[in-house]
mmCIF file of C-alpha atoms in Angstrom:
data_model
loop_
_atom_site.group_PDB
_atom_site.id
_atom_site.type_symbol
_atom_site.label_atom_id
_atom_site.label_comp_id
_atom_site.label_asym_id
_atom_site.label_seq_id
_atom_site.Cartn_x
_atom_site.Cartn_y
_atom_site.Cartn_z
ATOM 1 C CA MET A 1 169.133 -78.385 286.949
ATOM 2 C CA ALA A 2 165.203 -78.277 287.760
ATOM 3 C CA ALA A 3 165.727 -77.367 291.826
ATOM 4 C CA GLY A 4 168.462 -75.253 290.533
ATOM 5 C CA LEU A 5 165.979 -73.237 288.054
ATOM 6 C CA CYS A 6 163.111 -73.474 291.033
ATOM 7 C CA ARG A 7 165.911 -71.546 293.387
ATOM 8 C CA VAL A 8 166.626 -68.435 290.236
ATOM 9 C CA SER A 9 162.565 -68.691 290.181
ATOM 10 C CA LEU A 10 161.987 -68.284 293.711
ATOM 11 C CA LEU A 11 164.768 -65.595 294.005
ATOM 12 C CA ARG A 12 162.487 -63.380 291.521
ATOM 13 C CA LEU A 13 160.131 -63.970 293.254
ATOM 14 C CA SER A 14 161.119 -62.783 296.802
ATOM 15 C CA ARG A 15 162.534 -59.991 295.511
ATOM 16 C CA THR A 16 159.434 -58.882 293.057
ATOM 17 C CA PHE A 17 157.452 -59.386 296.609
ATOM 18 C CA SER A 18 159.878 -57.255 298.421
ATOM 19 C CA PRO A 19 158.563 -56.245 302.008
ATOM 20 C CA GLY A 20 156.523 -53.169 302.035
ATOM 21 C CA ALA A 21 155.659 -53.617 298.096
ATOM 22 C CA ASN A 22 152.414 -53.971 296.610
ATOM 23 C CA PRO A 23 151.332 -57.540 295.606
ATOM 24 C CA ALA A 24 149.473 -56.538 293.255
ATOM 25 C CA LEU A 25 151.547 -54.279 291.239
ATOM 26 C CA SER A 26 154.904 -56.033 291.659
ATOM 27 C CA ILE A 27 153.016 -58.756 289.665
ATOM 28 C CA GLN A 28 152.027 -56.262 287.188
ATOM 29 C CA THR A 29 155.490 -55.078 286.823
ATOM 30 C CA TRP A 30 157.196 -58.347 286.442
ATOM 31 C CA ARG A 31 154.562 -59.955 283.556
ATOM 32 C CA CYS A 32 155.426 -55.823 281.666
ATOM 33 C CA ALA A 33 159.334 -56.522 281.959
ATOM 34 C CA SER A 34 158.694 -60.700 281.462
ATOM 35 C CA THR A 35 156.146 -60.160 278.098
ATOM 36 C CA ARG A 36 157.240 -56.831 276.623
ATOM 37 C CA ALA A 37 158.519 -56.931 272.351
ATOM 38 C CA SER A 38 162.054 -55.427 271.841
ATOM 39 C CA TYR A 39 162.755 -53.702 269.074
ATOM 40 C CA GLY A 40 163.809 -56.972 266.786
ATOM 41 C CA GLN A 41 161.157 -59.193 268.367
ATOM 42 C CA THR A 42 158.727 -56.914 266.778
ATOM 43 C CA LEU A 43 160.440 -56.232 263.174
ATOM 44 C CA LEU A 44 160.444 -59.919 263.160
ATOM 45 C CA ASN A 45 156.104 -60.018 263.161
ATOM 46 C CA VAL A 46 156.477 -57.509 260.107
ATOM 47 C CA PRO A 47 155.139 -60.087 257.516
ATOM 48 C CA GLU A 48 157.037 -60.818 254.039
ATOM 49 C CA THR A 49 156.403 -58.711 251.054
ATOM 50 C CA LYS A 50 155.962 -60.713 248.450
ATOM 51 C CA VAL A 51 156.125 -59.226 244.317
ATOM 52 C CA THR A 52 154.654 -60.874 241.138
ATOM 53 C CA THR A 53 154.685 -59.232 237.958
ATOM 54 C CA LEU A 54 152.127 -61.037 235.577
ATOM 55 C CA ASP A 55 152.549 -60.857 231.459
ATOM 56 C CA ASN A 56 151.904 -58.030 230.815
ATOM 57 C CA GLY A 57 154.002 -55.842 233.159
ATOM 58 C CA PHE A 58 150.918 -55.060 235.613
ATOM 59 C CA ARG A 59 153.078 -55.683 239.087
ATOM 60 C CA VAL A 60 151.346 -56.988 242.611
ATOM 61 C CA ALA A 61 152.352 -56.784 245.558
ATOM 62 C CA SER A 62 151.104 -58.207 249.576
ATOM 63 C CA GLU A 63 151.885 -58.670 253.034
ATOM 64 C CA ASP A 64 150.382 -61.282 254.968
ATOM 65 C CA SER A 65 149.117 -60.234 258.776
ATOM 66 C CA GLY A 66 146.459 -62.853 258.986
ATOM 67 C CA LEU A 67 144.471 -60.262 260.164
ATOM 68 C CA PRO A 68 140.342 -61.083 259.184
ATOM 69 C CA THR A 69 139.993 -56.844 257.325
ATOM 70 C CA CYS A 70 142.478 -55.793 254.227
ATOM 71 C CA THR A 71 143.010 -52.649 252.379
ATOM 72 C CA VAL A 72 143.339 -53.348 248.585
ATOM 73 C CA GLY A 73 144.605 -50.527 246.234
ATOM 74 C CA LEU A 74 145.781 -49.741 242.725
ATOM 75 C CA TRP A 75 148.912 -46.853 242.429
ATOM 76 C CA ILE A 76 148.420 -46.054 238.977
ATOM 77 C CA ASP A 77 151.862 -43.662 237.851
ATOM 78 C CA ALA A 78 148.992 -40.872 236.484
ATOM 79 C CA GLY A 79 149.615 -37.695 238.614
ATOM 80 C CA SER A 80 149.709 -34.088 237.966
ATOM 81 C CA ARG A 81 154.047 -34.872 236.414
ATOM 82 C CA TYR A 82 152.418 -36.153 233.816
ATOM 83 C CA GLU A 83 150.531 -33.950 232.739
ATOM 84 C CA ASN A 84 150.757 -31.046 230.025
ATOM 85 C CA GLN A 85 150.002 -27.000 229.857
ATOM 86 C CA ARG A 86 146.264 -28.167 228.951
ATOM 87 C CA ASN A 87 145.552 -31.084 230.100
ATOM 88 C CA ASN A 88 146.690 -29.709 233.702
ATOM 89 C CA GLY A 89 143.833 -30.808 236.627
ATOM 90 C CA THR A 90 143.006 -33.869 234.317
ATOM 91 C CA ALA A 91 144.118 -36.978 236.792
ATOM 92 C CA HIS A 92 142.180 -35.103 239.300
ATOM 93 C CA PHE A 93 139.143 -34.972 237.112
ATOM 94 C CA LEU A 94 138.985 -38.701 237.062
ATOM 95 C CA GLU A 95 139.551 -39.710 240.263
ATOM 96 C CA HIS A 96 136.326 -37.333 240.700
ATOM 97 C CA MET A 97 134.173 -39.468 238.360
ATOM 98 C CA ALA A 98 135.576 -43.030 239.864
ATOM 99 C CA PHE A 99 132.730 -43.697 241.634
ATOM 100 C CA LYS A 100 129.620 -42.437 239.367
ATOM 101 C CA GLY A 101 128.742 -45.655 237.734
ATOM 102 C CA THR A 102 130.443 -48.205 235.376
ATOM 103 C CA LYS A 103 129.467 -49.856 232.301
ATOM 104 C CA ASN A 104 128.543 -53.036 234.737
ATOM 105 C CA ARG A 105 127.654 -51.210 238.134
ATOM 106 C CA SER A 106 125.255 -48.143 238.328
ATOM 107 C CA GLN A 107 126.546 -45.041 240.643
ATOM 108 C CA MET A 108 123.436 -46.637 242.984
ATOM 109 C CA ASP A 109 124.346 -50.725 241.882
ATOM 110 C CA LEU A 110 127.781 -49.747 243.251
ATOM 111 C CA GLU A 111 127.383 -47.899 246.084
ATOM 112 C CA LEU A 112 125.158 -50.452 247.547
ATOM 113 C CA GLU A 113 127.429 -52.884 246.365
ATOM 114 C CA VAL A 114 130.370 -51.467 248.822
ATOM 115 C CA GLU A 115 127.753 -51.048 251.963
ATOM 116 C CA ASN A 116 126.483 -54.590 251.612
ATOM 117 C CA MET A 117 130.332 -55.298 252.018
ATOM 118 C CA GLY A 118 130.432 -52.723 255.316
ATOM 119 C CA ALA A 119 133.957 -51.729 252.548
ATOM 120 C CA HIS A 120 135.321 -48.563 252.194
ATOM 121 C CA LEU A 121 136.200 -47.192 249.215
ATOM 122 C CA ASN A 122 138.213 -44.363 248.247
ATOM 123 C CA ALA A 123 141.214 -42.614 245.741
ATOM 124 C CA TYR A 124 143.355 -39.635 245.919
ATOM 125 C CA THR A 125 145.220 -37.128 243.479
ATOM 126 C CA SER A 126 148.929 -37.026 244.077
ATOM 127 C CA ARG A 127 151.264 -35.253 241.682
ATOM 128 C CA GLU A 128 152.817 -38.440 240.687
ATOM 129 C CA GLN A 129 149.849 -40.730 241.287
ATOM 130 C CA THR A 130 146.588 -41.462 241.246
ATOM 131 C CA VAL A 131 145.640 -44.184 243.704
ATOM 132 C CA TYR A 132 141.877 -46.208 244.309
ATOM 133 C CA TYR A 133 141.690 -49.066 247.138
ATOM 134 C CA ALA A 134 139.259 -50.137 249.370
ATOM 135 C CA LYS A 135 139.076 -51.499 253.096
ATOM 136 C CA SER A 136 137.204 -54.698 253.686
ATOM 137 C CA PHE A 137 137.075 -58.112 254.899
ATOM 138 C CA SER A 138 139.596 -60.424 253.890
ATOM 139 C CA SER A 139 136.836 -62.830 253.293
ATOM 140 C CA ASP A 140 135.131 -59.751 250.546
ATOM 141 C CA LEU A 141 139.180 -59.670 248.894
ATOM 142 C CA GLY A 142 137.695 -60.821 245.572
ATOM 143 C CA LYS A 143 134.511 -58.627 245.936
ATOM 144 C CA ALA A 144 136.292 -54.987 246.532
ATOM 145 C CA VAL A 145 138.872 -56.063 243.348
ATOM 146 C CA ASP A 146 136.333 -56.605 241.013
ATOM 147 C CA VAL A 147 135.429 -53.533 241.654
ATOM 148 C CA LEU A 148 138.430 -51.413 241.557
ATOM 149 C CA SER A 149 139.240 -53.126 238.388
ATOM 150 C CA ASP A 150 135.583 -51.897 236.629
ATOM 151 C CA ILE A 151 135.882 -49.002 238.095
ATOM 152 C CA ILE A 152 139.677 -47.927 236.660
ATOM 153 C CA GLN A 153 138.829 -49.742 232.755
ATOM 154 C CA ASN A 154 134.961 -49.556 232.655
ATOM 155 C CA SER A 155 133.546 -45.868 233.664
ATOM 156 C CA THR A 156 130.970 -44.413 231.732
ATOM 157 C CA LEU A 157 131.817 -41.033 232.211
ATOM 158 C CA GLY A 158 128.393 -39.914 231.517
ATOM 159 C CA GLU A 159 128.477 -35.930 230.004
ATOM 160 C CA ALA A 160 125.343 -35.635 232.605
ATOM 161 C CA GLU A 161 128.082 -36.852 235.605
ATOM 162 C CA ILE A 162 131.485 -34.432 233.889
ATOM 163 C CA GLU A 163 128.996 -31.464 234.286
ATOM 164 C CA ARG A 164 128.088 -31.913 238.202
ATOM 165 C CA GLU A 165 131.703 -32.601 238.931
ATOM 166 C CA ARG A 166 132.881 -29.723 237.210
ATOM 167 C CA GLY A 167 131.245 -27.977 239.636
ATOM 168 C CA VAL A 168 132.061 -29.933 242.324
ATOM 169 C CA ILE A 169 135.870 -28.997 241.385
ATOM 170 C CA LEU A 170 134.983 -25.659 241.153
ATOM 171 C CA ARG A 171 134.010 -25.256 244.717
ATOM 172 C CA GLU A 172 136.848 -27.639 245.874
ATOM 173 C CA MET A 173 139.220 -25.180 244.493
ATOM 174 C CA GLN A 174 137.712 -22.198 246.280
ATOM 175 C CA GLU A 175 138.121 -24.002 249.493
ATOM 176 C CA VAL A 176 141.840 -24.966 248.772
ATOM 177 C CA GLU A 177 142.364 -20.949 248.562
ATOM 178 C CA THR A 178 140.377 -20.944 251.725
ATOM 179 C CA ASN A 179 143.454 -23.523 253.367
ATOM 180 C CA LEU A 180 146.644 -20.849 253.533
ATOM 181 C CA GLN A 181 149.228 -24.558 254.001
ATOM 182 C CA GLU A 182 148.065 -25.742 250.793
ATOM 183 C CA VAL A 183 148.243 -22.619 249.187
ATOM 184 C CA VAL A 184 151.783 -21.958 250.549
ATOM 185 C CA PHE A 185 152.682 -25.701 249.455
ATOM 186 C CA ASP A 186 150.977 -24.762 245.967
ATOM 187 C CA HIS A 187 153.298 -21.607 245.765
ATOM 188 C CA LEU A 188 156.493 -23.497 247.581
ATOM 189 C CA HIS A 189 156.888 -26.391 243.745
ATOM 190 C CA ALA A 190 155.445 -23.734 241.600
ATOM 191 C CA THR A 191 158.124 -21.318 242.720
ATOM 192 C CA ALA A 192 161.341 -24.137 243.748
ATOM 193 C CA TYR A 193 160.437 -26.342 240.092
ATOM 194 C CA GLN A 194 158.504 -23.479 237.653
ATOM 195 C CA GLY A 195 158.634 -24.180 234.557
ATOM 196 C CA THR A 196 159.046 -27.814 234.434
ATOM 197 C CA ALA A 197 156.080 -30.174 235.976
ATOM 198 C CA LEU A 198 156.251 -30.785 239.241
ATOM 199 C CA GLY A 199 155.667 -26.762 239.944
ATOM 200 C CA ARG A 200 151.971 -27.658 238.625
ATOM 201 C CA THR A 201 148.793 -27.844 241.165
ATOM 202 C CA ILE A 202 147.104 -31.302 241.497
ATOM 203 C CA LEU A 203 144.015 -29.700 240.292
ATOM 204 C CA GLY A 204 144.932 -27.779 238.110
ATOM 205 C CA PRO A 205 143.891 -24.333 236.880
ATOM 206 C CA THR A 206 140.291 -23.167 236.707
ATOM 207 C CA GLU A 207 139.963 -22.845 232.832
ATOM 208 C CA ASN A 208 141.036 -25.824 232.265
ATOM 209 C CA ILE A 209 138.391 -27.449 233.979
ATOM 210 C CA LYS A 210 136.129 -25.506 232.667
ATOM 211 C CA SER A 211 137.418 -26.947 229.373
ATOM 212 C CA ILE A 212 138.219 -30.554 229.961
ATOM 213 C CA ASN A 213 135.411 -33.322 228.309
ATOM 214 C CA ARG A 214 134.790 -36.547 228.307
ATOM 215 C CA GLN A 215 137.219 -37.164 225.023
ATOM 216 C CA ASP A 216 139.858 -35.938 227.761
ATOM 217 C CA LEU A 217 139.372 -38.124 229.808
ATOM 218 C CA VAL A 218 139.043 -41.206 227.999
ATOM 219 C CA ASP A 219 142.528 -40.172 226.066
ATOM 220 C CA TYR A 220 143.752 -40.175 229.794
ATOM 221 C CA ILE A 221 143.073 -42.816 230.572
ATOM 222 C CA SER A 222 143.934 -44.947 227.047
ATOM 223 C CA THR A 223 147.414 -42.830 227.846
ATOM 224 C CA HIS A 224 148.873 -43.850 231.535
ATOM 225 C CA TYR A 225 146.264 -46.675 232.205
ATOM 226 C CA LYS A 226 148.834 -49.502 231.596
ATOM 227 C CA GLY A 227 149.474 -52.651 232.793
ATOM 228 C CA PRO A 228 153.519 -51.384 233.484
ATOM 229 C CA ARG A 229 152.271 -48.733 235.527
ATOM 230 C CA ILE A 230 149.720 -50.463 237.724
ATOM 231 C CA VAL A 231 150.120 -51.905 241.076
ATOM 232 C CA LEU A 232 148.124 -53.751 242.838
ATOM 233 C CA ALA A 233 148.823 -53.833 246.595
ATOM 234 C CA ALA A 234 147.524 -55.362 248.983
ATOM 235 C CA ALA A 235 147.930 -56.339 253.447
ATOM 236 C CA GLY A 236 146.014 -57.242 256.190
ATOM 237 C CA GLY A 237 144.404 -60.217 256.090
ATOM 238 C CA VAL A 238 145.479 -61.432 252.253
ATOM 239 C CA ASN A 239 146.921 -64.589 250.302
ATOM 240 C CA HIS A 240 149.468 -63.665 247.877
ATOM 241 C CA ASP A 241 149.160 -66.300 245.267
ATOM 242 C CA GLU A 242 144.848 -66.055 246.143
ATOM 243 C CA LEU A 243 145.539 -62.363 244.545
ATOM 244 C CA VAL A 244 148.034 -63.306 241.673
ATOM 245 C CA LYS A 245 144.855 -65.146 240.472
ATOM 246 C CA LEU A 246 142.771 -62.242 241.023
ATOM 247 C CA ALA A 247 144.864 -60.203 239.572
ATOM 248 C CA ASP A 248 145.180 -62.280 236.034
ATOM 249 C CA LYS A 249 141.418 -62.948 236.004
ATOM 250 C CA TYR A 250 140.935 -58.758 236.271
ATOM 251 C CA PHE A 251 143.619 -57.256 235.318
ATOM 252 C CA GLY A 252 145.502 -59.962 232.644
ATOM 253 C CA GLN A 253 144.502 -57.985 229.412
ATOM 254 C CA LEU A 254 145.655 -54.531 230.389
ATOM 255 C CA SER A 255 147.017 -53.373 227.474
ATOM 256 C CA MET A 256 150.756 -52.755 227.964
ATOM 257 C CA SER A 257 151.637 -51.030 224.460
ATOM 258 C CA TYR A 258 151.020 -47.880 223.212
ATOM 259 C CA GLU A 259 150.079 -47.086 220.119
ATOM 260 C CA GLY A 260 152.091 -44.655 217.756
ATOM 261 C CA GLN A 261 153.938 -43.562 220.567
ATOM 262 C CA ALA A 262 156.297 -44.032 223.147
ATOM 263 C CA PRO A 263 155.528 -44.849 226.572
ATOM 264 C CA PRO A 264 155.311 -41.417 228.650
ATOM 265 C CA VAL A 265 157.808 -40.784 231.240
ATOM 266 C CA LEU A 266 158.790 -38.418 234.060
ATOM 267 C CA PRO A 267 159.996 -35.200 232.566
ATOM 268 C CA PRO A 268 163.403 -34.556 234.881
ATOM 269 C CA CYS A 269 162.630 -32.185 236.873
ATOM 270 C CA ARG A 270 164.708 -28.785 237.287
ATOM 271 C CA TYR A 271 165.388 -27.328 241.478
ATOM 272 C CA THR A 272 165.566 -23.537 240.538
ATOM 273 C CA GLY A 273 165.793 -21.473 244.323
ATOM 274 C CA SER A 274 163.794 -18.432 244.675
ATOM 275 C CA GLU A 275 161.119 -16.390 246.240
ATOM 276 C CA ILE A 276 157.811 -15.275 245.968
ATOM 277 C CA ARG A 277 155.782 -13.736 248.311
ATOM 278 C CA VAL A 278 151.680 -13.038 248.083
ATOM 279 C CA ARG A 279 151.183 -10.076 250.685
ATOM 280 C CA ASP A 280 147.671 -9.548 252.159
ATOM 281 C CA ASP A 281 147.884 -7.060 255.117
ATOM 282 C CA LYS A 282 144.292 -7.994 255.866
ATOM 283 C CA MET A 283 145.629 -11.463 256.755
ATOM 284 C CA PRO A 284 146.380 -11.987 260.877
ATOM 285 C CA PHE A 285 149.274 -14.175 260.028
ATOM 286 C CA ALA A 286 151.772 -14.822 257.861
ATOM 287 C CA HIS A 287 152.007 -18.102 256.673
ATOM 288 C CA ILE A 288 156.033 -19.281 255.131
ATOM 289 C CA ALA A 289 157.172 -21.848 254.080
ATOM 290 C CA ILE A 290 161.315 -22.353 253.385
ATOM 291 C CA ALA A 291 162.742 -25.210 251.686
ATOM 292 C CA VAL A 292 165.458 -27.080 250.219
ATOM 293 C CA GLU A 293 166.235 -29.309 247.417
ATOM 294 C CA GLY A 294 165.761 -33.270 248.839
ATOM 295 C CA VAL A 295 166.318 -36.310 247.443
ATOM 296 C CA GLY A 296 163.979 -38.963 245.683
ATOM 297 C CA TRP A 297 162.384 -41.839 248.001
ATOM 298 C CA SER A 298 165.274 -44.673 246.549
ATOM 299 C CA HIS A 299 167.978 -41.867 247.180
ATOM 300 C CA PRO A 300 170.445 -43.395 250.508
ATOM 301 C CA ASP A 301 169.729 -39.329 252.073
ATOM 302 C CA THR A 302 166.394 -40.465 252.266
ATOM 303 C CA ILE A 303 166.446 -41.668 255.995
ATOM 304 C CA PRO A 304 169.302 -39.547 257.022
ATOM 305 C CA LEU A 305 166.786 -36.164 255.573
ATOM 306 C CA MET A 306 164.146 -38.405 257.513
ATOM 307 C CA VAL A 307 166.146 -38.578 261.251
ATOM 308 C CA ALA A 308 166.888 -34.698 260.531
ATOM 309 C CA ASN A 309 163.341 -34.008 259.635
ATOM 310 C CA THR A 310 162.283 -35.660 262.748
ATOM 311 C CA LEU A 311 164.990 -34.301 264.769
ATOM 312 C CA ILE A 312 163.693 -30.857 263.915
ATOM 313 C CA GLY A 313 159.705 -32.168 264.708
ATOM 314 C CA SER A 314 157.138 -30.076 265.307
ATOM 315 C CA TRP A 315 155.235 -27.317 268.060
ATOM 316 C CA ASP A 316 152.611 -25.390 267.989
ATOM 317 C CA ARG A 317 152.296 -22.613 271.199
ATOM 318 C CA SER A 318 148.952 -24.505 272.682
ATOM 319 C CA TYR A 319 151.870 -27.720 273.462
ATOM 320 C CA GLY A 320 153.775 -25.642 276.202
ATOM 321 C CA GLY A 321 156.780 -26.151 277.145
ATOM 322 C CA GLY A 322 159.074 -24.082 277.371
ATOM 323 C CA ASN A 323 162.518 -25.049 278.650
ATOM 324 C CA ASN A 324 161.343 -28.840 278.772
ATOM 325 C CA LEU A 325 161.001 -29.228 275.247
ATOM 326 C CA SER A 326 163.328 -31.877 273.834
ATOM 327 C CA SER A 327 163.192 -29.689 270.185
ATOM 328 C CA LYS A 328 166.071 -26.879 270.451
ATOM 329 C CA LEU A 329 163.611 -24.694 267.226
ATOM 330 C CA ALA A 330 160.020 -25.471 269.832
ATOM 331 C CA GLN A 331 162.475 -23.672 272.895
ATOM 332 C CA ALA A 332 163.435 -20.857 271.282
ATOM 333 C CA ALA A 333 160.179 -20.360 269.386
ATOM 334 C CA SER A 334 158.755 -20.703 273.214
ATOM 335 C CA GLU A 335 160.868 -18.980 274.473
ATOM 336 C CA GLY A 336 160.903 -15.572 272.002
ATOM 337 C CA ASN A 337 156.909 -16.035 271.083
ATOM 338 C CA VAL A 338 158.268 -15.790 267.444
ATOM 339 C CA CYS A 339 155.573 -18.038 265.818
ATOM 340 C CA HIS A 340 152.622 -19.557 266.732
ATOM 341 C CA SER A 341 152.899 -23.071 265.105
ATOM 342 C CA PHE A 342 155.839 -24.918 263.106
ATOM 343 C CA GLN A 343 156.183 -28.219 261.160
ATOM 344 C CA SER A 344 159.118 -30.180 259.455
ATOM 345 C CA PHE A 345 158.670 -31.617 255.902
ATOM 346 C CA ASN A 346 160.674 -34.029 253.922
ATOM 347 C CA THR A 347 158.483 -34.515 250.231
ATOM 348 C CA CYS A 348 159.985 -37.091 248.021
ATOM 349 C CA TYR A 349 159.254 -37.696 244.514
ATOM 350 C CA THR A 350 160.607 -40.214 242.815
ATOM 351 C CA ASP A 351 164.278 -38.400 241.802
ATOM 352 C CA THR A 352 163.933 -35.209 243.574
ATOM 353 C CA GLY A 353 162.078 -33.748 247.021
ATOM 354 C CA LEU A 354 161.526 -30.581 249.094
ATOM 355 C CA TRP A 355 163.177 -30.171 253.221
ATOM 356 C CA GLY A 356 162.265 -27.615 254.834
ATOM 357 C CA ILE A 357 159.727 -25.837 257.366
ATOM 358 C CA TYR A 358 156.115 -24.535 257.580
ATOM 359 C CA PHE A 359 155.592 -21.819 260.291
ATOM 360 C CA VAL A 360 153.215 -19.696 261.111
ATOM 361 C CA CYS A 361 153.837 -16.441 262.410
ATOM 362 C CA ASP A 362 153.008 -12.448 263.066
ATOM 363 C CA GLY A 363 154.164 -10.398 260.337
ATOM 364 C CA MET A 364 156.464 -8.625 262.916
ATOM 365 C CA THR A 365 158.723 -11.778 264.255
ATOM 366 C CA ILE A 366 158.546 -13.159 260.232
ATOM 367 C CA GLU A 367 162.845 -12.235 260.384
ATOM 368 C CA ASP A 368 163.222 -13.417 263.871
ATOM 369 C CA MET A 369 162.142 -17.141 263.604
ATOM 370 C CA THR A 370 163.625 -17.290 259.881
ATOM 371 C CA PHE A 371 167.268 -16.457 261.792
ATOM 372 C CA HIS A 372 166.248 -19.071 264.201
ATOM 373 C CA VAL A 373 165.839 -21.988 261.372
ATOM 374 C CA GLN A 374 168.491 -21.224 259.595
ATOM 375 C CA ASN A 375 170.354 -20.924 263.144
ATOM 376 C CA GLU A 376 169.011 -24.376 263.905
ATOM 377 C CA TRP A 377 169.694 -25.971 260.104
ATOM 378 C CA MET A 378 173.346 -24.716 260.654
ATOM 379 C CA ARG A 379 173.885 -26.394 264.257
ATOM 380 C CA LEU A 380 172.173 -30.043 262.252
ATOM 381 C CA CYS A 381 175.203 -29.544 260.630
ATOM 382 C CA THR A 382 177.902 -28.362 263.147
ATOM 383 C CA SER A 383 176.521 -29.461 266.886
ATOM 384 C CA VAL A 384 173.735 -31.530 267.234
ATOM 385 C CA THR A 385 174.926 -34.543 270.093
ATOM 386 C CA GLU A 386 174.600 -37.648 269.210
ATOM 387 C CA GLY A 387 172.276 -38.513 272.190
ATOM 388 C CA GLU A 388 169.347 -36.228 269.700
ATOM 389 C CA VAL A 389 170.060 -37.975 266.749
ATOM 390 C CA GLN A 390 169.380 -41.133 268.399
ATOM 391 C CA ARG A 391 166.109 -40.016 270.644
ATOM 392 C CA ALA A 392 165.280 -38.354 266.436
ATOM 393 C CA LYS A 393 166.406 -42.433 265.339
ATOM 394 C CA SER A 394 164.044 -43.981 267.943
ATOM 395 C CA THR A 395 161.260 -41.137 267.779
ATOM 396 C CA LEU A 396 161.102 -41.846 263.434
ATOM 397 C CA THR A 397 161.519 -45.612 264.464
ATOM 398 C CA VAL A 398 158.448 -45.914 266.660
ATOM 399 C CA MET A 399 156.253 -43.597 264.323
ATOM 400 C CA LEU A 400 157.175 -46.022 261.322
ATOM 401 C CA LEU A 401 155.941 -48.929 263.173
ATOM 402 C CA PHE A 402 153.192 -46.990 264.178
ATOM 403 C CA MET A 403 152.393 -46.356 260.544
ATOM 404 C CA SER A 404 152.759 -50.273 260.075
ATOM 405 C CA GLY A 405 150.659 -51.353 261.730
ATOM 406 C CA CYS A 406 152.774 -53.594 263.354
ATOM 407 C CA ALA A 407 154.173 -52.336 266.760
ATOM 408 C CA CYS A 408 151.276 -53.338 268.974
ATOM 409 C CA ALA A 409 151.604 -56.963 267.203
ATOM 410 C CA PRO A 410 151.466 -59.911 269.301
ATOM 411 C CA VAL A 411 154.597 -61.342 269.384
#
């Protein structure tokens, strides 16, 4: 048997070192072919997701990949969708107040502690969630969880800091008005979900920001920052049992009851097909978003819509390519010179979503680009090829693997 294996090995080497071949290149090619991980092998490297629920409904989720670093964060069901017309903007305001000091740490102490760990602390607000997260060494996981716990449970919410952040948010709102893509998507939500919570902006109206006070912030925390509505999630060099112990230590006392009221629930959002145009002839280009009703994250059509989104793709005039572009819409946009750029999108929420395309074009080519978009959508329904679908699935798979950090993981 050993002799047989030797003959096979010599045969492979003789083929690799063929006459006239570059030996160094042949060895490199042979090594790459023998060590390249298949898609199935790569998926085997994805660590198991472990989930534990504490007695108060607080959930803990982790994936241990054995790395020397980790990311840990708190995902709270408290975004603009849980707000009403009067307090719209409160969740985002709280995000700004997160790092301004707690009962246990001043703002300076908080910043020094994070810097001494070499960690990165940040937060963001979406329409359905508020997120506070930290990136640190795995050995500092306990310190990171301690800081996150202190931020959401013991923020001082000082009057001076509130007034200072009020000015910061108002300036941020002015900056957002200059970002036409954000403006368009805010209009898209307001039109698609008019009269419902998803139609409101994350930042809120100016009059709300000017009137929000400390009691509004305290009330929002006491209403929404409850155990069953928070998930502590971590990935990297994280031991799940250790994370559960930290969660029980720092969050086990969080209340799960609501005094005198039922727990807040997501109000149903009615999708309304309609149109809004904001005309400004001083602008050099038109920024346009066209969308149809999508699905929520847990819907079985989520993955097919992600594949369709990837198939349409994105394009910018600086890419070049012309007839060699894989996207049919990109070919039409390039050859016909009907837009400067476009990108498809698939925005998912808990129970609904928006699937569509955003593009920038000259005012005189809006109708032409809209025709090509509708034509491409019709082609998806009637004549897309199996090869195109397979290519989109492969592209989406690679994108998801890179996002999860396992595409380059050793086998």
